[in-house]
Short mmCIF file of C-alpha atoms (C1' of nucleotides) in Angstrom, two decimals:
data_model
loop_
_atom_site.label_atom_id
_atom_site.label_comp_id
_atom_site.label_asym_id
_atom_site.label_seq_id
_atom_site.Cartn_x
_atom_site.Cartn_y
_atom_site.Cartn_z
CA MET A 604 -41.23 12.13 -9.83
CA GLU A 605 -42.86 10.46 -10.43
CA THR A 606 -43.16 6.73 -9.34
CA GLN A 607 -39.94 4.70 -9.02
CA THR A 608 -39.17 3.07 -12.14
CA THR A 609 -35.34 1.31 -11.11
CA LEU A 610 -33.27 1.90 -7.94
CA SER A 611 -29.85 2.99 -10.36
CA GLU A 612 -32.56 6.40 -11.14
CA ASP A 613 -33.24 7.22 -7.24
CA ILE A 614 -30.18 6.11 -6.34
CA ASP A 615 -28.36 8.21 -8.72
CA GLN A 616 -30.06 11.01 -7.78
CA PHE A 617 -28.63 10.93 -4.79
CA THR A 618 -25.10 9.73 -5.68
CA PRO A 619 -24.97 11.43 -8.99
CA HIS A 620 -22.36 10.13 -10.89
CA ARG A 621 -20.57 12.69 -12.26
CA PRO A 622 -16.72 10.97 -14.82
CA ALA A 623 -14.65 14.35 -13.49
CA ASP A 624 -14.81 13.09 -10.22
CA HIS A 625 -12.93 10.37 -11.44
CA ASN A 626 -10.54 12.82 -13.49
CA GLU A 627 -10.24 14.97 -10.88
CA CYS A 628 -9.69 11.91 -8.54
CA THR A 629 -6.69 10.36 -9.88
CA GLY A 630 -5.53 13.73 -10.79
CA MET A 631 -4.95 14.39 -6.76
CA ILE A 632 -4.40 10.94 -6.11
CA LEU A 633 -0.98 10.82 -7.83
CA PRO A 634 1.14 13.58 -6.10
CA VAL A 635 -0.51 12.55 -2.74
CA ARG A 636 0.88 9.55 -2.99
CA ASP A 637 4.54 10.51 -4.36
CA ALA A 638 4.41 12.51 -1.24
CA LEU A 639 3.12 9.57 0.53
CA ASP A 640 6.06 7.43 -0.83
CA ILE A 641 8.80 10.25 0.70
CA LEU A 642 7.41 9.74 3.59
CA SER A 643 5.58 6.56 4.16
CA GLY A 644 7.89 3.26 6.18
CA LYS A 645 8.56 3.02 9.57
CA TRP A 646 11.91 5.07 9.70
CA LYS A 647 11.99 8.35 6.86
CA LEU A 648 10.02 10.90 9.20
CA PRO A 649 12.09 10.38 12.51
CA ILE A 650 15.30 10.79 10.46
CA ILE A 651 13.86 13.35 8.21
CA ILE A 652 13.06 14.99 11.90
CA ALA A 653 15.31 14.61 13.81
CA LEU A 654 17.92 15.94 11.03
CA SER A 655 15.45 18.79 11.63
CA PHE A 656 17.33 19.79 14.63
CA GLY A 657 20.70 19.78 12.95
CA THR A 658 23.60 18.26 11.27
CA LYS A 659 24.05 15.13 12.55
CA ARG A 660 26.80 12.10 12.05
CA PHE A 661 25.32 8.52 11.47
CA GLY A 662 25.70 7.41 15.71
CA GLN A 663 24.46 9.97 16.65
CA ILE A 664 21.72 9.29 14.39
CA ALA A 665 20.94 6.35 15.85
CA LYS A 666 20.97 7.29 19.64
CA GLU A 667 18.10 9.82 19.16
CA ILE A 668 15.96 6.94 16.93
CA PRO A 669 14.92 4.01 20.17
CA ASN A 670 15.18 0.91 18.02
CA ILE A 671 16.77 1.53 14.55
CA THR A 672 18.58 -0.73 13.55
CA ASP A 673 22.17 0.01 11.63
CA LYS A 674 21.19 -1.59 8.36
CA MET A 675 17.60 0.61 8.78
CA LEU A 676 19.26 3.97 9.33
CA SER A 677 22.39 3.18 6.19
CA LYS A 678 18.92 2.44 3.86
CA GLU A 679 16.41 5.13 4.89
CA LEU A 680 19.72 7.36 4.45
CA ARG A 681 20.84 6.56 0.72
CA GLU A 682 17.04 6.66 -0.34
CA LEU A 683 16.68 9.98 1.35
CA GLU A 684 19.51 11.00 -0.26
CA MET A 685 18.67 10.07 -4.06
CA ASN A 686 15.58 11.68 -3.30
CA ASP A 687 17.45 14.83 -2.74
CA LEU A 688 15.81 15.50 0.87
CA VAL A 689 19.27 14.62 2.71
CA LYS A 690 22.81 15.55 2.19
CA ARG A 691 25.30 13.68 2.89
CA THR A 692 29.02 15.18 3.50
CA VAL A 693 32.25 13.40 4.02
CA HIS A 694 35.00 15.23 5.42
CA ASP A 695 38.98 15.58 4.62
CA SER A 696 40.27 15.28 7.67
CA TYR A 697 42.15 12.01 9.68
CA PRO A 698 40.15 9.90 11.05
CA VAL A 699 37.41 10.62 7.91
CA VAL A 700 34.31 12.25 9.31
CA ILE A 701 30.95 12.33 8.11
CA ASP A 702 27.81 13.58 8.58
CA TYR A 703 24.30 14.25 7.16
CA SER A 704 22.18 17.60 6.68
CA MET A 705 18.77 18.44 5.76
CA THR A 706 19.12 19.72 1.98
CA PRO A 707 16.98 23.68 1.23
CA TYR A 708 14.63 20.41 -0.31
CA GLY A 709 13.70 18.53 2.17
CA GLN A 710 13.88 21.60 3.77
CA SER A 711 10.64 22.37 2.23
CA LEU A 712 8.98 19.88 4.02
CA GLU A 713 7.87 21.40 6.55
CA LYS A 714 5.03 22.56 5.76
CA VAL A 715 3.21 18.81 4.85
CA ILE A 716 5.03 17.18 8.48
CA ASN A 717 3.48 20.61 10.10
CA GLU A 718 0.17 20.22 9.32
CA LEU A 719 1.05 16.30 9.79
CA ARG A 720 1.87 16.59 13.07
CA LEU A 721 -0.39 19.10 14.09
CA TRP A 722 -3.58 16.78 12.68
CA GLY A 723 -1.93 13.76 14.93
CA THR A 724 -2.05 15.38 18.03
CA GLN A 725 -6.00 15.91 17.87
CA HIS A 726 -5.68 12.44 16.67
CA ARG A 727 -4.29 10.94 19.02
CA LYS A 728 -6.04 13.23 21.99
CA ARG A 729 -9.01 12.20 20.21
CA ILE A 730 -8.08 8.32 20.24
CA LEU A 731 -7.10 8.76 24.80
CA SER A 732 -10.35 10.27 25.78
CA LYS A 733 -12.63 7.47 24.36
CA GLU A 734 -10.39 4.80 25.41
CA MET B 776 37.75 26.07 22.81
CA GLU B 777 41.74 25.92 23.17
CA THR B 778 43.32 23.19 20.85
CA GLN B 779 41.99 19.64 19.58
CA THR B 780 42.10 17.31 21.98
CA THR B 781 39.35 14.61 20.83
CA LEU B 782 37.73 14.26 17.82
CA SER B 783 33.90 14.05 19.60
CA GLU B 784 35.21 17.58 20.99
CA ASP B 785 35.66 18.92 17.44
CA ILE B 786 32.77 17.58 16.62
CA ASP B 787 30.14 18.47 18.62
CA GLN B 788 31.37 22.10 18.23
CA PHE B 789 29.58 21.04 14.86
CA THR B 790 26.91 19.13 15.89
CA PRO B 791 26.29 19.78 19.37
CA HIS B 792 24.18 16.72 20.99
CA ARG B 793 21.52 18.61 23.09
CA PRO B 794 19.42 16.15 24.43
CA ALA B 795 17.21 18.74 24.62
CA ASP B 796 16.45 17.23 20.36
CA HIS B 797 15.77 13.59 21.74
CA ASN B 798 12.50 15.12 24.20
CA GLU B 799 11.39 17.34 20.69
CA CYS B 800 12.82 14.44 17.88
CA THR B 801 9.94 11.61 19.99
CA GLY B 802 7.42 14.62 21.21
CA MET B 803 6.76 15.17 16.59
CA ILE B 804 7.59 11.86 15.98
CA LEU B 805 4.91 9.96 17.52
CA PRO B 806 2.02 12.35 16.45
CA VAL B 807 3.63 12.04 12.77
CA ARG B 808 3.07 8.47 12.96
CA ASP B 809 -0.14 8.51 14.38
CA ALA B 810 -1.70 10.92 11.01
CA LEU B 811 0.35 9.42 9.20
CA ASP B 812 -0.94 5.25 9.76
CA ILE B 813 -4.34 6.74 8.52
CA LEU B 814 -3.49 7.70 5.77
CA SER B 815 -0.53 5.24 4.92
CA GLY B 816 -1.29 1.35 3.08
CA LYS B 817 -2.27 1.31 -0.99
CA TRP B 818 -6.04 2.32 -0.39
CA LYS B 819 -7.15 4.17 2.24
CA LEU B 820 -6.04 7.87 0.72
CA PRO B 821 -7.89 7.28 -2.41
CA ILE B 822 -10.98 6.53 -0.41
CA ILE B 823 -11.32 9.05 1.37
CA ILE B 824 -10.07 11.65 -1.41
CA ALA B 825 -12.89 9.59 -3.88
CA LEU B 826 -15.41 10.57 -0.68
CA SER B 827 -14.21 13.28 -0.60
CA PHE B 828 -16.19 14.12 -4.01
CA GLY B 829 -19.28 13.38 -2.28
CA THR B 830 -21.50 10.38 -1.24
CA LYS B 831 -20.33 7.14 -3.14
CA ARG B 832 -22.54 4.24 -2.94
CA PHE B 833 -19.43 0.25 -2.88
CA GLY B 834 -19.12 -0.08 -6.21
CA GLN B 835 -19.17 2.95 -7.63
CA ILE B 836 -16.40 3.66 -5.16
CA ALA B 837 -14.59 0.51 -6.63
CA LYS B 838 -14.57 2.06 -10.06
CA GLU B 839 -12.95 5.51 -8.91
CA ILE B 840 -10.38 3.45 -8.00
CA PRO B 841 -8.25 1.55 -10.67
CA ASN B 842 -7.20 -2.10 -9.76
CA ILE B 843 -9.05 -1.89 -6.75
CA THR B 844 -10.03 -5.33 -4.61
CA ASP B 845 -13.69 -5.80 -3.12
CA LYS B 846 -12.31 -7.39 -0.13
CA MET B 847 -9.58 -4.59 -0.37
CA LEU B 848 -12.75 -2.01 -0.73
CA SER B 849 -14.44 -3.52 2.50
CA LYS B 850 -11.29 -3.79 4.31
CA GLU B 851 -10.13 0.12 4.44
CA LEU B 852 -13.27 0.99 4.46
CA ARG B 853 -14.24 -0.67 7.42
CA GLU B 854 -10.54 0.45 8.87
CA LEU B 855 -12.05 4.37 8.32
CA GLU B 856 -15.31 3.66 9.81
CA MET B 857 -13.78 2.16 12.77
CA ASN B 858 -11.60 5.66 13.02
CA ASP B 859 -14.64 7.84 12.32
CA LEU B 860 -13.56 9.34 9.32
CA VAL B 861 -16.13 7.86 7.04
CA LYS B 862 -19.47 6.48 7.39
CA ARG B 863 -21.50 3.76 6.97
CA THR B 864 -25.16 3.83 6.19
CA VAL B 865 -28.02 0.99 5.70
CA HIS B 866 -31.29 3.13 4.05
CA ASP B 867 -33.65 1.32 5.25
CA SER B 868 -35.43 0.35 1.63
CA TYR B 869 -36.02 -2.30 -0.64
CA PRO B 870 -33.62 -3.41 -1.47
CA VAL B 871 -31.52 -2.00 1.09
CA VAL B 872 -29.26 0.62 0.13
CA ILE B 873 -25.35 1.44 1.66
CA ASP B 874 -23.52 4.06 1.18
CA TYR B 875 -20.46 6.36 2.84
CA SER B 876 -19.54 9.15 3.73
CA MET B 877 -16.85 11.54 4.88
CA THR B 878 -17.51 12.28 8.60
CA PRO B 879 -16.69 16.05 9.46
CA TYR B 880 -13.17 14.61 11.71
CA GLY B 881 -12.58 13.16 7.88
CA GLN B 882 -12.50 16.24 6.21
CA SER B 883 -11.16 17.17 8.93
CA LEU B 884 -7.93 15.73 6.89
CA GLU B 885 -8.49 18.47 4.32
CA LYS B 886 -5.79 20.26 5.09
CA VAL B 887 -2.54 17.62 4.94
CA ILE B 888 -4.11 16.40 2.32
CA ASN B 889 -3.61 19.26 0.29
CA GLU B 890 -0.41 20.51 1.61
CA LEU B 891 0.96 16.60 0.45
CA ARG B 892 -0.79 16.77 -2.55
CA LEU B 893 0.90 20.85 -2.67
CA TRP B 894 4.16 19.13 -1.91
CA GLY B 895 3.49 15.73 -4.29
CA THR B 896 3.37 18.28 -6.98
CA GLN B 897 6.32 20.38 -7.28
CA HIS B 898 7.90 16.45 -6.01
CA ARG B 899 6.41 15.38 -9.49
CA LYS B 900 8.04 18.06 -12.01
CA ARG B 901 11.48 17.76 -10.47
CA ILE B 902 12.00 14.73 -11.24
CA LEU B 903 10.64 14.20 -14.51
CA SER B 904 12.69 17.44 -15.34
CA LYS B 905 15.66 15.78 -13.80
CA GLU B 906 15.18 12.69 -16.11
"C1'" DC C 1282 -25.30 -5.37 -5.34
"C1'" DA C 1283 -21.83 -4.79 -1.31
"C1'" DG C 1284 -19.27 -7.82 0.95
"C1'" DA C 1285 -17.01 -12.02 3.83
"C1'" DA C 1286 -13.61 -16.46 3.47
"C1'" DT C 1287 -9.93 -18.42 2.19
"C1'" DC C 1288 -5.62 -19.42 0.30
"C1'" DC C 1289 -1.09 -17.50 -1.82
"C1'" DC C 1290 2.74 -14.47 -1.96
"C1'" DT C 1291 5.97 -10.90 -2.33
"C1'" DC C 1292 8.56 -7.56 0.41
"C1'" DA C 1293 9.70 -4.09 3.80
"C1'" DA C 1294 11.78 -4.87 7.68
"C1'" DG C 1295 14.01 -7.02 11.92
"C1'" DA C 1296 17.73 -10.16 14.07
"C1'" DT C 1297 22.70 -11.07 13.99
"C1'" DA C 1298 27.03 -11.43 12.11
"C1'" DC C 1299 30.75 -9.64 10.07
"C1'" DT C 1300 34.59 -5.10 7.81
"C1'" DG C 1301 37.21 -0.97 6.54
"C1'" DC D 924 32.80 4.95 13.55
"C1'" DA D 925 29.88 4.60 9.66
"C1'" DG D 926 28.80 0.70 8.04
"C1'" DT D 927 27.80 -4.42 4.52
"C1'" DA D 928 26.02 -8.72 3.93
"C1'" DT D 929 23.11 -12.84 5.32
"C1'" DC D 930 18.85 -14.44 6.83
"C1'" DT D 931 14.10 -14.80 9.15
"C1'" DT D 932 9.96 -13.33 9.78
"C1'" DG D 933 5.15 -10.99 9.52
"C1'" DA D 934 1.60 -8.48 7.44
"C1'" DG D 935 -0.28 -6.48 3.44
"C1'" DG D 936 -1.93 -7.04 -0.27
"C1'" DG D 937 -3.69 -10.14 -4.55
"C1'" DA D 938 -7.37 -13.89 -6.86
"C1'" DT D 939 -10.29 -16.02 -5.94
"C1'" DT D 940 -14.56 -18.57 -4.84
"C1'" DC D 941 -19.36 -17.69 -2.32
"C1'" DT D 942 -23.64 -15.41 -0.27
"C1'" DG D 943 -27.51 -12.65 1.72
#
DNA sequence: CAGAATCCCTCAAGATACTG
DNA sequence: CAGTATCTTGAGGGATTCTG
């Protein structure tokens, strides 16, 4: 390295600009965002977790998730059903009984949720110990 | 269980109401939400992924993330720095050079992101094959 | 280059009330 | 019980301009 000529050269050696990064980046970002779209929002995770403990009815889910409104629960359940994560079953009885359960596909989220929980638990400890 | 008396009893046998569920639920939900709060939003993941490929400067991150504005990049970097996921370094040179890198703590997100990516990739295939 | 400041707007989500 | 139908708000995010 002789004398410093331009800034960019100097910097580039420190943070080389690899065009490959951009491709790898976008290749990772899209699926991660897909996954996050499914899980994000205020209520989807609570609902998924509640149903991971077993089949439940509308009112029962509502009871287990503090502060959720009927509207939100209804809307989120519909979206989860559309994504094939949750199954809505209408039992042919009188009166009609409706319940919700996780589909096998929904259960495939288990590992993801578990990693989130593990990291979140660590993070929580870290935050609380600092303040 | 003799004859069917009330609906709720019948249903309860099918979907027993275990108060324990509620406790286990909230115990899981809080950390998962903590983790999601860190990762959600439109730009945090792209930034984290970009930096996971190495130390980068502001302008370079901006180039690798399509459509992000300076304001958003600046704001998100600040939040990530506050959460100790990203380190901002001011190099004492002339002109001053600033770069961003992942902290060890930020790198601890790797497993979480990888699970999200794996699931998201599967999900993407599934969606595309259906429509 | 690396942001800060300002203005604006959309949309997720809450409150409330109603229904088969 | 299992939802719908409206109305309203607040925060996330965009566009643009300015600066050390």
